[in-house]
Amino acid sequence: MGFKEAIRTCVREKYITFSGRASRSEYWYFILFYFLVSVAFIALGVLLGGTSSVETGEMSTGLILTLALGTVVSLALFLPMIAVVVRRFHDRNLSGWWYLVSIIAGAVPFVGILASIAVFVITVLKGTDGENKFGPDPLVAQSGAEVFA
């Protein structure tokens, strides 16, 4: 799965789909997309923030609009981000509820670091081969009507 296909899958086809499985490429390309969008909004905010007055505490209209738009985009990508992580857990044959456990564990000092490392390792490891209890292998081409489309 390529970059554009991963973005299309996460944002259009499986926006809040928590069922099924996600390959490593789908997950990591979406993470890269989220990172690039965040960096773009931060850079735009820094560029427009240079016109604001620090002494008076006033922000330029452009900076306020950038912050508002960045917040809306971040909120719009929040659910697909959680959904792709859950589907990635499913690819490892783990329940998506373990991601919630890791988020809660993240609030505990020192345990949060271990939980973050565990989530990272789970997302890096190869998914289970073949079909598992969460669905078919996302790397195996599905036969069907798409062959003749």
mmCIF file with all atom_site columns, C-alpha atoms in Angstrom:
data_model
loop_
_atom_site.group_PDB
_atom_site.id
_atom_site.type_symbol
_atom_site.label_atom_id
_atom_site.label_alt_id
_atom_site.label_comp_id
_atom_site.label_asym_id
_atom_site.label_entity_id
_atom_site.label_seq_id
_atom_site.pdbx_PDB_ins_code
_atom_site.Cartn_x
_atom_site.Cartn_y
_atom_site.Cartn_z
_atom_site.occupancy
_atom_site.B_iso_or_equiv
_atom_site.pdbx_formal_charge
_atom_site.auth_seq_id
_atom_site.auth_comp_id
_atom_site.auth_asym_id
_atom_site.auth_atom_id
_atom_site.pdbx_PDB_model_num
ATOM 1   C CA . MET A 1 1   ? 0.000   0.000   0.000   1.00 0.00 ? 1   MET A CA 1
ATOM 2   C CA . GLY A 1 2   ? 1.388   3.364   -1.024  1.00 0.00 ? 2   GLY A CA 1
ATOM 3   C CA . PHE A 1 3   ? 1.198   6.760   0.672   1.00 0.00 ? 3   PHE A CA 1
ATOM 4   C CA . LYS A 1 4   ? -1.831  8.070   -1.245  1.00 0.00 ? 4   LYS A CA 1
ATOM 5   C CA . GLU A 1 5   ? -3.716  4.798   -0.939  1.00 0.00 ? 5   GLU A CA 1
ATOM 6   C CA . ALA A 1 6   ? -3.104  4.683   2.827   1.00 0.00 ? 6   ALA A CA 1
ATOM 7   C CA . ILE A 1 7   ? -4.425  8.229   3.255   1.00 0.00 ? 7   ILE A CA 1
ATOM 8   C CA . ARG A 1 8   ? -7.467  7.485   1.095   1.00 0.00 ? 8   ARG A CA 1
ATOM 9   C CA . THR A 1 9   ? -8.159  4.289   3.029   1.00 0.00 ? 9   THR A CA 1
ATOM 10  C CA . CYS A 1 10  ? -7.887  5.921   6.454   1.00 0.00 ? 10  CYS A CA 1
ATOM 11  C CA . VAL A 1 11  ? -9.667  9.181   5.662   1.00 0.00 ? 11  VAL A CA 1
ATOM 12  C CA . ARG A 1 12  ? -12.317 8.169   3.130   1.00 0.00 ? 12  ARG A CA 1
ATOM 13  C CA . GLU A 1 13  ? -12.951 4.442   3.153   1.00 0.00 ? 13  GLU A CA 1
ATOM 14  C CA . LYS A 1 14  ? -12.358 3.531   6.804   1.00 0.00 ? 14  LYS A CA 1
ATOM 15  C CA . TYR A 1 15  ? -12.750 6.884   8.571   1.00 0.00 ? 15  TYR A CA 1
ATOM 16  C CA . ILE A 1 16  ? -14.073 5.450   11.850  1.00 0.00 ? 16  ILE A CA 1
ATOM 17  C CA . THR A 1 17  ? -13.923 1.753   11.043  1.00 0.00 ? 17  THR A CA 1
ATOM 18  C CA . PHE A 1 18  ? -12.564 -0.094  14.054  1.00 0.00 ? 18  PHE A CA 1
ATOM 19  C CA . SER A 1 19  ? -13.133 -3.558  12.601  1.00 0.00 ? 19  SER A CA 1
ATOM 20  C CA . GLY A 1 20  ? -10.768 -5.364  10.309  1.00 0.00 ? 20  GLY A CA 1
ATOM 21  C CA . ARG A 1 21  ? -7.021  -5.168  10.005  1.00 0.00 ? 21  ARG A CA 1
ATOM 22  C CA . ALA A 1 22  ? -4.455  -2.572  8.911   1.00 0.00 ? 22  ALA A CA 1
ATOM 23  C CA . SER A 1 23  ? -1.100  -3.400  7.391   1.00 0.00 ? 23  SER A CA 1
ATOM 24  C CA . ARG A 1 24  ? 2.083   -1.785  8.628   1.00 0.00 ? 24  ARG A CA 1
ATOM 25  C CA . SER A 1 25  ? 2.315   0.368   5.511   1.00 0.00 ? 25  SER A CA 1
ATOM 26  C CA . GLU A 1 26  ? -1.236  1.686   5.965   1.00 0.00 ? 26  GLU A CA 1
ATOM 27  C CA . TYR A 1 27  ? -0.520  2.544   9.589   1.00 0.00 ? 27  TYR A CA 1
ATOM 28  C CA . TRP A 1 28  ? 2.894   4.141   9.125   1.00 0.00 ? 28  TRP A CA 1
ATOM 29  C CA . TYR A 1 29  ? 1.942   6.118   6.016   1.00 0.00 ? 29  TYR A CA 1
ATOM 30  C CA . PHE A 1 30  ? -1.030  7.550   7.892   1.00 0.00 ? 30  PHE A CA 1
ATOM 31  C CA . ILE A 1 31  ? 1.256   8.428   10.831  1.00 0.00 ? 31  ILE A CA 1
ATOM 32  C CA . LEU A 1 32  ? 3.587   10.162  8.360   1.00 0.00 ? 32  LEU A CA 1
ATOM 33  C CA . PHE A 1 33  ? 0.644   12.055  6.842   1.00 0.00 ? 33  PHE A CA 1
ATOM 34  C CA . TYR A 1 34  ? -0.539  13.167  10.299  1.00 0.00 ? 34  TYR A CA 1
ATOM 35  C CA . PHE A 1 35  ? 3.001   14.292  11.169  1.00 0.00 ? 35  PHE A CA 1
ATOM 36  C CA . LEU A 1 36  ? 3.406   16.246  7.920   1.00 0.00 ? 36  LEU A CA 1
ATOM 37  C CA . VAL A 1 37  ? 0.042   17.971  8.358   1.00 0.00 ? 37  VAL A CA 1
ATOM 38  C CA . SER A 1 38  ? 0.979   18.900  11.936  1.00 0.00 ? 38  SER A CA 1
ATOM 39  C CA . VAL A 1 39  ? 4.375   20.267  10.862  1.00 0.00 ? 39  VAL A CA 1
ATOM 40  C CA . ALA A 1 40  ? 2.731   22.294  8.084   1.00 0.00 ? 40  ALA A CA 1
ATOM 41  C CA . PHE A 1 41  ? 0.304   23.926  10.513  1.00 0.00 ? 41  PHE A CA 1
ATOM 42  C CA . ILE A 1 42  ? 3.075   24.598  13.037  1.00 0.00 ? 42  ILE A CA 1
ATOM 43  C CA . ALA A 1 43  ? 5.253   26.178  10.333  1.00 0.00 ? 43  ALA A CA 1
ATOM 44  C CA . LEU A 1 44  ? 2.341   28.288  9.104   1.00 0.00 ? 44  LEU A CA 1
ATOM 45  C CA . GLY A 1 45  ? 1.598   29.338  12.681  1.00 0.00 ? 45  GLY A CA 1
ATOM 46  C CA . VAL A 1 46  ? 5.229   30.335  13.244  1.00 0.00 ? 46  VAL A CA 1
ATOM 47  C CA . LEU A 1 47  ? 5.284   32.310  10.006  1.00 0.00 ? 47  LEU A CA 1
ATOM 48  C CA . LEU A 1 48  ? 2.068   34.130  10.836  1.00 0.00 ? 48  LEU A CA 1
ATOM 49  C CA . GLY A 1 49  ? 3.004   34.448  14.506  1.00 0.00 ? 49  GLY A CA 1
ATOM 50  C CA . GLY A 1 50  ? 5.932   36.637  13.517  1.00 0.00 ? 50  GLY A CA 1
ATOM 51  C CA . THR A 1 51  ? 3.457   39.423  12.760  1.00 0.00 ? 51  THR A CA 1
ATOM 52  C CA . SER A 1 52  ? 1.840   39.260  16.204  1.00 0.00 ? 52  SER A CA 1
ATOM 53  C CA . SER A 1 53  ? 2.779   41.604  19.000  1.00 0.00 ? 53  SER A CA 1
ATOM 54  C CA . VAL A 1 54  ? 4.348   39.823  21.971  1.00 0.00 ? 54  VAL A CA 1
ATOM 55  C CA . GLU A 1 55  ? 4.359   42.922  24.161  1.00 0.00 ? 55  GLU A CA 1
ATOM 56  C CA . THR A 1 56  ? 0.622   43.551  23.929  1.00 0.00 ? 56  THR A CA 1
ATOM 57  C CA . GLY A 1 57  ? -0.373  39.909  23.743  1.00 0.00 ? 57  GLY A CA 1
ATOM 58  C CA . GLU A 1 58  ? -2.292  40.433  20.517  1.00 0.00 ? 58  GLU A CA 1
ATOM 59  C CA . MET A 1 59  ? -2.346  37.764  17.832  1.00 0.00 ? 59  MET A CA 1
ATOM 60  C CA . SER A 1 60  ? -2.737  38.433  14.150  1.00 0.00 ? 60  SER A CA 1
ATOM 61  C CA . THR A 1 61  ? -5.926  37.364  12.429  1.00 0.00 ? 61  THR A CA 1
ATOM 62  C CA . GLY A 1 62  ? -3.944  34.988  10.213  1.00 0.00 ? 62  GLY A CA 1
ATOM 63  C CA . LEU A 1 63  ? -2.452  33.252  13.245  1.00 0.00 ? 63  LEU A CA 1
ATOM 64  C CA . ILE A 1 64  ? -5.867  32.879  14.879  1.00 0.00 ? 64  ILE A CA 1
ATOM 65  C CA . LEU A 1 65  ? -7.311  31.419  11.659  1.00 0.00 ? 65  LEU A CA 1
ATOM 66  C CA . THR A 1 66  ? -4.346  29.037  11.340  1.00 0.00 ? 66  THR A CA 1
ATOM 67  C CA . LEU A 1 67  ? -4.781  27.866  14.928  1.00 0.00 ? 67  LEU A CA 1
ATOM 68  C CA . ALA A 1 68  ? -8.520  27.392  14.424  1.00 0.00 ? 68  ALA A CA 1
ATOM 69  C CA . LEU A 1 69  ? -8.091  25.509  11.142  1.00 0.00 ? 69  LEU A CA 1
ATOM 70  C CA . GLY A 1 70  ? -5.279  23.412  12.623  1.00 0.00 ? 70  GLY A CA 1
ATOM 71  C CA . THR A 1 71  ? -7.492  22.486  15.562  1.00 0.00 ? 71  THR A CA 1
ATOM 72  C CA . VAL A 1 72  ? -10.368 21.483  13.269  1.00 0.00 ? 72  VAL A CA 1
ATOM 73  C CA . VAL A 1 73  ? -8.057  19.368  11.086  1.00 0.00 ? 73  VAL A CA 1
ATOM 74  C CA . SER A 1 74  ? -6.491  17.762  14.156  1.00 0.00 ? 74  SER A CA 1
ATOM 75  C CA . LEU A 1 75  ? -9.910  16.885  15.546  1.00 0.00 ? 75  LEU A CA 1
ATOM 76  C CA . ALA A 1 76  ? -11.014 15.550  12.153  1.00 0.00 ? 76  ALA A CA 1
ATOM 77  C CA . LEU A 1 77  ? -7.971  13.248  12.015  1.00 0.00 ? 77  LEU A CA 1
ATOM 78  C CA . PHE A 1 78  ? -8.250  12.126  15.646  1.00 0.00 ? 78  PHE A CA 1
ATOM 79  C CA . LEU A 1 79  ? -10.818 9.361   15.061  1.00 0.00 ? 79  LEU A CA 1
ATOM 80  C CA . PRO A 1 80  ? -9.112  7.899   11.976  1.00 0.00 ? 80  PRO A CA 1
ATOM 81  C CA . MET A 1 81  ? -5.861  7.866   13.973  1.00 0.00 ? 81  MET A CA 1
ATOM 82  C CA . ILE A 1 82  ? -7.436  5.824   16.756  1.00 0.00 ? 82  ILE A CA 1
ATOM 83  C CA . ALA A 1 83  ? -9.182  3.573   14.220  1.00 0.00 ? 83  ALA A CA 1
ATOM 84  C CA . VAL A 1 84  ? -5.983  2.755   12.331  1.00 0.00 ? 84  VAL A CA 1
ATOM 85  C CA . VAL A 1 85  ? -4.169  1.953   15.599  1.00 0.00 ? 85  VAL A CA 1
ATOM 86  C CA . VAL A 1 86  ? -6.985  -0.392  16.620  1.00 0.00 ? 86  VAL A CA 1
ATOM 87  C CA . ARG A 1 87  ? -6.918  -2.065  13.195  1.00 0.00 ? 87  ARG A CA 1
ATOM 88  C CA . ARG A 1 88  ? -3.135  -2.384  13.511  1.00 0.00 ? 88  ARG A CA 1
ATOM 89  C CA . PHE A 1 89  ? -3.620  -4.135  16.872  1.00 0.00 ? 89  PHE A CA 1
ATOM 90  C CA . HIS A 1 90  ? -6.135  -6.407  15.148  1.00 0.00 ? 90  HIS A CA 1
ATOM 91  C CA . ASP A 1 91  ? -3.508  -7.287  12.547  1.00 0.00 ? 91  ASP A CA 1
ATOM 92  C CA . ARG A 1 92  ? -1.360  -8.585  15.413  1.00 0.00 ? 92  ARG A CA 1
ATOM 93  C CA . ASN A 1 93  ? -4.402  -10.594 16.626  1.00 0.00 ? 93  ASN A CA 1
ATOM 94  C CA . LEU A 1 94  ? -4.835  -8.348  19.670  1.00 0.00 ? 94  LEU A CA 1
ATOM 95  C CA . SER A 1 95  ? -8.034  -6.699  20.809  1.00 0.00 ? 95  SER A CA 1
ATOM 96  C CA . GLY A 1 96  ? -8.282  -2.961  20.196  1.00 0.00 ? 96  GLY A CA 1
ATOM 97  C CA . TRP A 1 97  ? -9.184  -2.554  23.857  1.00 0.00 ? 97  TRP A CA 1
ATOM 98  C CA . TRP A 1 98  ? -5.481  -3.020  24.627  1.00 0.00 ? 98  TRP A CA 1
ATOM 99  C CA . TYR A 1 99  ? -4.904  0.373   23.037  1.00 0.00 ? 99  TYR A CA 1
ATOM 100 C CA . LEU A 1 100 ? -7.333  1.902   25.548  1.00 0.00 ? 100 LEU A CA 1
ATOM 101 C CA . VAL A 1 101 ? -5.439  0.117   28.326  1.00 0.00 ? 101 VAL A CA 1
ATOM 102 C CA . SER A 1 102 ? -2.194  1.627   27.037  1.00 0.00 ? 102 SER A CA 1
ATOM 103 C CA . ILE A 1 103 ? -3.730  5.118   26.988  1.00 0.00 ? 103 ILE A CA 1
ATOM 104 C CA . ILE A 1 104 ? -4.926  4.748   30.574  1.00 0.00 ? 104 ILE A CA 1
ATOM 105 C CA . ALA A 1 105 ? -1.549  3.306   31.593  1.00 0.00 ? 105 ALA A CA 1
ATOM 106 C CA . GLY A 1 106 ? 0.047   6.360   29.992  1.00 0.00 ? 106 GLY A CA 1
ATOM 107 C CA . ALA A 1 107 ? -1.321  8.473   32.834  1.00 0.00 ? 107 ALA A CA 1
ATOM 108 C CA . VAL A 1 108 ? 0.720   6.504   35.385  1.00 0.00 ? 108 VAL A CA 1
ATOM 109 C CA . PRO A 1 109 ? 4.304   7.743   35.836  1.00 0.00 ? 109 PRO A CA 1
ATOM 110 C CA . PHE A 1 110 ? 6.942   5.361   34.424  1.00 0.00 ? 110 PHE A CA 1
ATOM 111 C CA . VAL A 1 111 ? 4.247   2.891   33.349  1.00 0.00 ? 111 VAL A CA 1
ATOM 112 C CA . GLY A 1 112 ? 3.303   5.305   30.568  1.00 0.00 ? 112 GLY A CA 1
ATOM 113 C CA . ILE A 1 113 ? 6.771   5.003   29.068  1.00 0.00 ? 113 ILE A CA 1
ATOM 114 C CA . LEU A 1 114 ? 6.487   1.219   29.033  1.00 0.00 ? 114 LEU A CA 1
ATOM 115 C CA . ALA A 1 115 ? 2.994   1.427   27.524  1.00 0.00 ? 115 ALA A CA 1
ATOM 116 C CA . SER A 1 116 ? 4.273   3.723   24.762  1.00 0.00 ? 116 SER A CA 1
ATOM 117 C CA . ILE A 1 117 ? 7.119   1.348   23.995  1.00 0.00 ? 117 ILE A CA 1
ATOM 118 C CA . ALA A 1 118 ? 4.662   -1.574  23.904  1.00 0.00 ? 118 ALA A CA 1
ATOM 119 C CA . VAL A 1 119 ? 2.368   0.233   21.442  1.00 0.00 ? 119 VAL A CA 1
ATOM 120 C CA . PHE A 1 120 ? 5.372   1.114   19.283  1.00 0.00 ? 120 PHE A CA 1
ATOM 121 C CA . VAL A 1 121 ? 6.594   -2.496  19.245  1.00 0.00 ? 121 VAL A CA 1
ATOM 122 C CA . ILE A 1 122 ? 3.109   -3.819  18.414  1.00 0.00 ? 122 ILE A CA 1
ATOM 123 C CA . THR A 1 123 ? 2.780   -1.432  15.481  1.00 0.00 ? 123 THR A CA 1
ATOM 124 C CA . VAL A 1 124 ? 6.247   -2.300  14.148  1.00 0.00 ? 124 VAL A CA 1
ATOM 125 C CA . LEU A 1 125 ? 5.897   -6.087  14.281  1.00 0.00 ? 125 LEU A CA 1
ATOM 126 C CA . LYS A 1 126 ? 4.583   -8.027  11.305  1.00 0.00 ? 126 LYS A CA 1
ATOM 127 C CA . GLY A 1 127 ? 0.906   -8.964  11.428  1.00 0.00 ? 127 GLY A CA 1
ATOM 128 C CA . THR A 1 128 ? -0.302  -12.516 11.718  1.00 0.00 ? 128 THR A CA 1
ATOM 129 C CA . ASP A 1 129 ? -0.104  -14.485 8.493   1.00 0.00 ? 129 ASP A CA 1
ATOM 130 C CA . GLY A 1 130 ? -3.394  -15.450 6.940   1.00 0.00 ? 130 GLY A CA 1
ATOM 131 C CA . GLU A 1 131 ? -6.810  -14.882 8.403   1.00 0.00 ? 131 GLU A CA 1
ATOM 132 C CA . ASN A 1 132 ? -7.211  -14.263 12.131  1.00 0.00 ? 132 ASN A CA 1
ATOM 133 C CA . LYS A 1 133 ? -10.255 -13.598 14.332  1.00 0.00 ? 133 LYS A CA 1
ATOM 134 C CA . PHE A 1 134 ? -10.391 -9.973  13.123  1.00 0.00 ? 134 PHE A CA 1
ATOM 135 C CA . GLY A 1 135 ? -10.508 -10.696 9.410   1.00 0.00 ? 135 GLY A CA 1
ATOM 136 C CA . PRO A 1 136 ? -8.489  -11.605 6.343   1.00 0.00 ? 136 PRO A CA 1
ATOM 137 C CA . ASP A 1 137 ? -4.836  -10.732 5.901   1.00 0.00 ? 137 ASP A CA 1
ATOM 138 C CA . PRO A 1 138 ? -4.626  -7.176  4.442   1.00 0.00 ? 138 PRO A CA 1
ATOM 139 C CA . LEU A 1 139 ? -1.519  -8.104  2.445   1.00 0.00 ? 139 LEU A CA 1
ATOM 140 C CA . VAL A 1 140 ? -3.171  -10.966 0.573   1.00 0.00 ? 140 VAL A CA 1
ATOM 141 C CA . ALA A 1 141 ? -4.966  -9.826  -2.566  1.00 0.00 ? 141 ALA A CA 1
ATOM 142 C CA . GLN A 1 142 ? -8.652  -10.692 -2.317  1.00 0.00 ? 142 GLN A CA 1
ATOM 143 C CA . SER A 1 143 ? -10.034 -12.479 -5.327  1.00 0.00 ? 143 SER A CA 1
ATOM 144 C CA . GLY A 1 144 ? -13.363 -11.366 -6.625  1.00 0.00 ? 144 GLY A CA 1
ATOM 145 C CA . ALA A 1 145 ? -15.066 -8.935  -8.942  1.00 0.00 ? 145 ALA A CA 1
ATOM 146 C CA . GLU A 1 146 ? -12.251 -6.376  -8.688  1.00 0.00 ? 146 GLU A CA 1
ATOM 147 C CA . VAL A 1 147 ? -10.194 -8.520  -11.050 1.00 0.00 ? 147 VAL A CA 1
ATOM 148 C CA . PHE A 1 148 ? -12.475 -7.581  -13.936 1.00 0.00 ? 148 PHE A CA 1
ATOM 149 C CA . ALA A 1 149 ? -13.121 -3.976  -12.913 1.00 0.00 ? 149 ALA A CA 1
#
